[in-house]
Structures are given as C-alpha cells and as structure tokens.
Coordinates of C-alpha atoms in Angstrom, one line a residue:
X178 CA -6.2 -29.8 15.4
X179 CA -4.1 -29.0 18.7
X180 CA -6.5 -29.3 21.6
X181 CA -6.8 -26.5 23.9
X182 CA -5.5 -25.9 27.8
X183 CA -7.8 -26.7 30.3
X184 CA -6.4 -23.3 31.7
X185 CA -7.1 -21.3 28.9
X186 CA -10.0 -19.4 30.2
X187 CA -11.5 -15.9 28.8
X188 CA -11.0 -12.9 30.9
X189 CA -13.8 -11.3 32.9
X190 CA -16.0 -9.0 30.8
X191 CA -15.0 -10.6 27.5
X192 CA -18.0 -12.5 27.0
X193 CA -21.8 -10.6 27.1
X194 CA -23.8 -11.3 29.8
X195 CA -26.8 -12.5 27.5
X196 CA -26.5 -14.5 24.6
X197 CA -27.5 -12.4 21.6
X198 CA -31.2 -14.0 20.2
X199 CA -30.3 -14.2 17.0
X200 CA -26.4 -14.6 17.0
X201 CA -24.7 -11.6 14.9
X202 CA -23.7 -12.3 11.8
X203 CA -19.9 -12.7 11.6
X204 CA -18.1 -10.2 9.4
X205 CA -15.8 -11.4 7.2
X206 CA -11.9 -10.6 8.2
X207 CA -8.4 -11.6 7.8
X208 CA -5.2 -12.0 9.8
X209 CA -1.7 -12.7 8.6
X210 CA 1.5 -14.6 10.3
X211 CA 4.5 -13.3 9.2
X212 CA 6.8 -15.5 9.7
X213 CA 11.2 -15.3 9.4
X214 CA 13.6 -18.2 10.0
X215 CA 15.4 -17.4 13.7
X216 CA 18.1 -19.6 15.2
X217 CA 16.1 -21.5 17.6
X218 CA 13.2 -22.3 14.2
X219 CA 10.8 -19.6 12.7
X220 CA 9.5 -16.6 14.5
X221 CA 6.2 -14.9 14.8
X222 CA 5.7 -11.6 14.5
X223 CA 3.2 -10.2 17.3
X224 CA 1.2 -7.6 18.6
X225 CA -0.6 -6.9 21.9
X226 CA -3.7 -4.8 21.1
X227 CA -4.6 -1.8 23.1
X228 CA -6.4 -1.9 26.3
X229 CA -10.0 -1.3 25.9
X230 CA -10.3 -1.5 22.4
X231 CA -13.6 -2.9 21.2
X232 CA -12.6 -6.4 20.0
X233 CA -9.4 -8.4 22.1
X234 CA -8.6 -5.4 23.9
X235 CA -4.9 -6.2 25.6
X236 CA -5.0 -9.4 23.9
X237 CA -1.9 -10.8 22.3
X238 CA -2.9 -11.3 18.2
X239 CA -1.0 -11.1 15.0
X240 CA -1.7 -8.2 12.6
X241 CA -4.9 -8.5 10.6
X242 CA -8.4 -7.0 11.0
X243 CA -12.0 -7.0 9.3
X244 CA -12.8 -6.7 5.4
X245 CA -13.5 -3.3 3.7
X246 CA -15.4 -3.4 1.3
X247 CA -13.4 -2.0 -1.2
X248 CA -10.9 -4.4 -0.7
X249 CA -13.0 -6.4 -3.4
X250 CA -11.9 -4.0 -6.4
X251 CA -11.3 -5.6 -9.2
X252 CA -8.5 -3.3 -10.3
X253 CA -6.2 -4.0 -7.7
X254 CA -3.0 -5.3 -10.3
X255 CA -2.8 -8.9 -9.0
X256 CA -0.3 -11.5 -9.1
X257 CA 0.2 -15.1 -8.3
X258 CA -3.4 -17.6 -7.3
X259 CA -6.3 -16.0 -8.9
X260 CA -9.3 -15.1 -6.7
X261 CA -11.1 -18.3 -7.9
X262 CA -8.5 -20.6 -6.1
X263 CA -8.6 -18.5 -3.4
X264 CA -12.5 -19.0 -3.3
X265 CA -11.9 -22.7 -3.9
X266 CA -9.6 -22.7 -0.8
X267 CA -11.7 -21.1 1.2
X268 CA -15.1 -22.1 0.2
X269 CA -16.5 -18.8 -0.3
X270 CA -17.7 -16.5 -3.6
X271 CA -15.0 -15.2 -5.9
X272 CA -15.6 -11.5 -4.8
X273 CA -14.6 -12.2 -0.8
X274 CA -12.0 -14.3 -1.8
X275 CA -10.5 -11.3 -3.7
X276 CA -11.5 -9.2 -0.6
X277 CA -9.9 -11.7 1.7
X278 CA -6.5 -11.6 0.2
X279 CA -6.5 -7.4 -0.1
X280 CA -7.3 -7.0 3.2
X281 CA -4.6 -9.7 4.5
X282 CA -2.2 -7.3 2.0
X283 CA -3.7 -4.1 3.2
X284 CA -4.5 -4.8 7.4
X285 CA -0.2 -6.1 7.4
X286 CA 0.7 -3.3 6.0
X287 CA -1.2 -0.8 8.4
X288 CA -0.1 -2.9 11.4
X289 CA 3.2 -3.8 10.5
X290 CA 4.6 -1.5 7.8
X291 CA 5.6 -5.0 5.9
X292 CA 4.1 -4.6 2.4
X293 CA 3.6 -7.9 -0.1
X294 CA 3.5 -5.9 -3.4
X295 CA 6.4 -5.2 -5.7
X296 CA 6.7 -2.9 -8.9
X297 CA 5.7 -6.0 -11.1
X298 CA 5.0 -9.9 -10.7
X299 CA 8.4 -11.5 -9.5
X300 CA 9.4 -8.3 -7.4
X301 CA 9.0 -7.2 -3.6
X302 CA 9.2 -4.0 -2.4
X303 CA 12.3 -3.8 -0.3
X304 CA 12.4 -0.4 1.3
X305 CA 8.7 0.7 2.2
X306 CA 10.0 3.7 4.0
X307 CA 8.5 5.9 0.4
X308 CA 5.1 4.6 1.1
X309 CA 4.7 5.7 5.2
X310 CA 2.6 7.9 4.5
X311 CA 0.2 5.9 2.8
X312 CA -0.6 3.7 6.1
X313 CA -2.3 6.2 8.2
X314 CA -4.8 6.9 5.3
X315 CA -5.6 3.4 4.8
X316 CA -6.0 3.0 8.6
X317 CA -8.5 5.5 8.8
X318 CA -10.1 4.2 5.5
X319 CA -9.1 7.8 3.5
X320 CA -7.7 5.4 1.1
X321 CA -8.0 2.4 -0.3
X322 CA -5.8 -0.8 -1.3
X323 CA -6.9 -0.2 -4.9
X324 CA -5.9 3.4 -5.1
X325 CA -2.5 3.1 -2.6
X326 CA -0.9 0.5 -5.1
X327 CA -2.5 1.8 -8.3
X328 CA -0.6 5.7 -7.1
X329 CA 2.4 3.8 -6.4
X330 CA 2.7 1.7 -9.2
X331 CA 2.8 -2.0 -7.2
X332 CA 1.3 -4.9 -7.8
X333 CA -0.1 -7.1 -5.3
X334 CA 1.7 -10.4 -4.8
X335 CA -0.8 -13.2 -3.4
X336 CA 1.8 -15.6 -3.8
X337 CA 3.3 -14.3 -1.2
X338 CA 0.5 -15.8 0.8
X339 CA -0.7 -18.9 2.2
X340 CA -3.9 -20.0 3.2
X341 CA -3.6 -21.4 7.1
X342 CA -7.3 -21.7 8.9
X343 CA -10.8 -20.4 8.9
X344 CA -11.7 -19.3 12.5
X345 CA -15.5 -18.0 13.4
X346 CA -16.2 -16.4 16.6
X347 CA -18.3 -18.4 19.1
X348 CA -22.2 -17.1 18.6
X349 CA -22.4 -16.1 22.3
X350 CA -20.1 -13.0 21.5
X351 CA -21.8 -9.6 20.2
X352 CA -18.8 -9.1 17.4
X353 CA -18.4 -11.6 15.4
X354 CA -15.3 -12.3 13.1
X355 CA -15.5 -15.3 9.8
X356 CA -11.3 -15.0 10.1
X357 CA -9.2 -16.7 7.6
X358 CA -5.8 -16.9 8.6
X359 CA -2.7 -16.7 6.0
X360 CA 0.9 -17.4 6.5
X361 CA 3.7 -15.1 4.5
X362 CA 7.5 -15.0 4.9
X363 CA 9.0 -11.9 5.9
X364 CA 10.1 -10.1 2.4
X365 CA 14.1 -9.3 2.0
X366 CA 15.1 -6.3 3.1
X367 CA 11.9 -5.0 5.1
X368 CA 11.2 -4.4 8.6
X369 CA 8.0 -5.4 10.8
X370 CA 7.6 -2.7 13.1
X371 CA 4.6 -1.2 16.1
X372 CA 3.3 2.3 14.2
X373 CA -0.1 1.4 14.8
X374 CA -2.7 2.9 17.0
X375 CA -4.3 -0.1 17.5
X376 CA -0.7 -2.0 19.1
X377 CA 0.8 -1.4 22.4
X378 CA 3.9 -3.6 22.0
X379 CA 5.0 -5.5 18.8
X380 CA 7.8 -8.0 18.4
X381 CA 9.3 -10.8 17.3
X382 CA 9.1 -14.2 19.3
X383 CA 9.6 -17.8 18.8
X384 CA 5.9 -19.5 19.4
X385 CA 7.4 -21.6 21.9
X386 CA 8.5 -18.7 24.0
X387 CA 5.1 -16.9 22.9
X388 CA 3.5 -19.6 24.8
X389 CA 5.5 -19.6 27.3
X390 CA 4.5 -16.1 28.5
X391 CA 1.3 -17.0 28.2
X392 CA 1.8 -19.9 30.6
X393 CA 3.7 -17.7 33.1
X394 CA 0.6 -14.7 32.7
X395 CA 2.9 -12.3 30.7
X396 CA 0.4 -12.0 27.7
X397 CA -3.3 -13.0 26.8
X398 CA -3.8 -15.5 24.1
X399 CA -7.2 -15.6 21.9
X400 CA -8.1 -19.6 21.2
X401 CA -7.4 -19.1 17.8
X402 CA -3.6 -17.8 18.0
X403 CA -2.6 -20.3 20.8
X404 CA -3.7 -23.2 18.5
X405 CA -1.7 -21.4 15.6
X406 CA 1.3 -21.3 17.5
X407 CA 1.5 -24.4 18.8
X408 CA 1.0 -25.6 14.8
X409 CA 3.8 -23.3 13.4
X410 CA 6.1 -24.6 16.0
X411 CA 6.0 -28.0 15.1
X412 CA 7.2 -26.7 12.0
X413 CA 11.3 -26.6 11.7
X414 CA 11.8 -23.7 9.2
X415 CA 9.7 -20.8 7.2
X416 CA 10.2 -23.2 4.1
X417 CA 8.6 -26.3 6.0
X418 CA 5.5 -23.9 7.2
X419 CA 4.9 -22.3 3.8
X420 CA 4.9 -25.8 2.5
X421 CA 2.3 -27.1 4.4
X422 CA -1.4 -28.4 2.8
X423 CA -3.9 -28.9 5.3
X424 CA -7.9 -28.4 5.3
X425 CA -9.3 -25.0 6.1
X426 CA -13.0 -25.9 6.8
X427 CA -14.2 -22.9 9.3
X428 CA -13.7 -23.6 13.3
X429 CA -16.7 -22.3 15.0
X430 CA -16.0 -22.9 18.5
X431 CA -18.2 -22.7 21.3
X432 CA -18.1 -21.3 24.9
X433 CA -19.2 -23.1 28.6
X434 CA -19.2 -21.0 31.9
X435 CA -17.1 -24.1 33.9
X436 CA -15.4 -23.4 37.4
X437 CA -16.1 -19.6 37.3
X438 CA -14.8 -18.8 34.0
X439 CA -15.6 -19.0 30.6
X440 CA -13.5 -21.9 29.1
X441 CA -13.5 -22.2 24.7
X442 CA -15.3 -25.8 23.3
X443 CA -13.6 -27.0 20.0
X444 CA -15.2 -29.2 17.3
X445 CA -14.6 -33.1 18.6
X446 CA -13.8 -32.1 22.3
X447 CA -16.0 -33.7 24.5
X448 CA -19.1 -31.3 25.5
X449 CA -18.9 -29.7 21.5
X450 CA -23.1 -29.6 20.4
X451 CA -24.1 -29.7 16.6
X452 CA -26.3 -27.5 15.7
X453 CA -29.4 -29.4 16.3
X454 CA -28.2 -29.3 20.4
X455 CA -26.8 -32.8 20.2
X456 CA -23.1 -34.0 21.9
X457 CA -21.1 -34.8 18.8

C-alpha cells in the first residue's frame, strides 16, 4: 500500500473529543472511481462535499455513499459477476455483496448522473437525460434501485465494475463507514456532471494534479482517496487500471493526536497496534 504524508493531518473538529466506549458499528457503504482516458493518463472524476455536512463535510471524495437496504433486492435484472463472486471478493455474505454493487450503481448515478445499466446485458445507456428525473427520488430514498430500473426497463451491468479496496473508518470516529471502493470507465456517450445536493464543485482531474492541490491547500483529501490516487496514477491508461488484481482485505486505520493534530496510522506503519494493544 502507498504510505501516507507525514503532513496529512485531519482538520479540527473532525475527530470526537471522546473515543466512543464501544466503537460504532461501521455501516456498510460504497464509493465508485470513474475513471476516462485524458492526454496526460486517466482522469478522476471528483467532488468536494458540502460544508457542514455530517460525514467529510468540504472534503474532496469521489461519488459514493452508505448502503440502503433495499439495494439488496433480488429483482434488480443483473448482469455480468454474480453476487457470489462479488461476496468472494469481498469477503462478506451474498446479500451485501448484492447490496454493495446496487448501491455503487445507484449512489453514481445520484451524484454524478453517470448510469452503469443498459436496456439488456451487452448495452449501456448512452443518453441518461430520460431518466433525470429519477435521481432526486432515489436521493431522497422515494425510490429505489429495484423499482427505477425495473420502470425503465435497464438492466444493471456489474461488469461494468471493478472491485478496488475495502476501507473501514478508524473506531475513534462516531460514524463509521465498512467502504468498498470500485473502479468503472466512463460509459460512451454520457456525461459526469455536479446536480447533487450533497457536492459543491465536481470535476474532472488527473490524480496527479488532484494531489497537487492538495499539497498547495486547494482541497481536503480523506486518507482513503489520497492513497487511491496515488494508486490509479501509477496506472498509464483506463485499460491498465481496470486490469488490475490486487487484494482487498479491509484497511482499518487508526488515529494518534501527534504535534497538535490528528495524523492517520495505517496497517505496517510504525506506531499501528493489533487488536490486543500490541506494536505490529
């Protein structure tokens, strides 16, 4: 794994002043790169999150958010990996695997307007302009995944999505996220865009110059998407990223109050406790 910046410290306020006794119990969530081939290597698509929202408020993230629960309904019309290879991937139970992979579907197409589905198995949708209307209902949970693409006559296309990393949030935070991050290609012919409530700015950026800005204080990076940039750009293409096979056991990292500020501890850096209290 990419080791973390000494400098990347979280801001003021982000952690709780008391460690919650017992930790909270992480929900499970999803988030999705999208990712298009740009002249300089692939691009990121990206959104900064509105001040003051409950969870990475002004943070810089890519689209994704927490598991409904009917995102496990076994109706959705599904094509490419079955939920069990999912599961198998990412070590969990059939029925949040299948959840998993309609939420990464369902949270990109709220926060993005980019929709993996197609009007049968080896189709994408290439306009999604006819289904606007869908996206603030599913925001505001008046409908679901299930009914939007069973009304519209879509199929889901998981094949369309790869499986990246399993991040947990550090137990000294009062929400908690079990995150498993996919990567997809941007489909032919559609458009990421910012109509969500929940995004202040969203655009497209090379990680290198995504990292950048956050090296020159022009955006806030979470642990989690600075390691996932600096990964996708050591990759030279969309192709070379999509093709990659790596192992997605979960990332719980921890937190230490250093030098004033609250600096992120990842498995095998020096300082990382097991959890019997013991330096690994």
């Amino acid at each position: 794994m990419v080791r973390l910046p000494e400098d990347l410290t979280l801001p003021d306020g982000f952690v709780p002043p008391a460690r919650p006794d017992p930790p909270a119990t992480p929900k499970d969530a999803a988030t999705v790169v999208l990712l298009r081939d740009g002249d300089r290597g692939p691009e990121v698509f990206l959104q900064r999150r509105v001040e003051g929202m409950p969870f990475a408020g002004g943070m810089t993230v890519f689209p994704g958010g927490g598991v409904d629960r009917r995102d496990a309904d076994a109706s959705v019309a599904w094509s490419g990996p079955s939920p069990q290879w999912w599961a198998e991937r990412f070590e969990c139970s059939e029925e949040i695997a299948r959840a998993l992979v309609c939420a990464a579907v369902r949270e990109t197409f709220e926060e993005s307007g980019v929709l993996l589905a197609g009007p049968d198995a080896d189709s994408v949708v290439d306009d999604t302009r006819p289904y606007a209307a869908a996206r603030p209902k599913l925001e505001s949970r008046e409908l679901s995944l299930a009914g939007f693409l069973a009304d519209a006559g879509l199929v889901l296309r998981a094949d369309l999505l790869r499986p990246w990393a399993n991040w947990v949030t550090p137990e000294q935070e009062s929400r908690r996220y079990d995150t498993r991050f996919f990567l997809a290609a941007m489909p032919v012919g559609q458009r990421a865009d910012g109509v969500t409530s929940e995004a202040s700015r969203a655009y497209w950026s090379t990680p290198e110059d995504a990292l950048e800005d956050w090296r020159q204080q022009r955006c806030g990076l979470l642990p989690p998407t600075w390691v996932t940039l600096s990964e996708i750009g050591a990759c030279r293409s969309v192709a070379a990223a999509l093709d990659v096979h790596r192992p997605l056991g979960k990332v719980l990292p921890q937190l230490e109050h250093r030098d004033g500020a609250w600096r992120v501890v990842l498995p095998g850096d020096p300082g990382y406790r097991g959890a019997e209290g013991e330096d690994r």
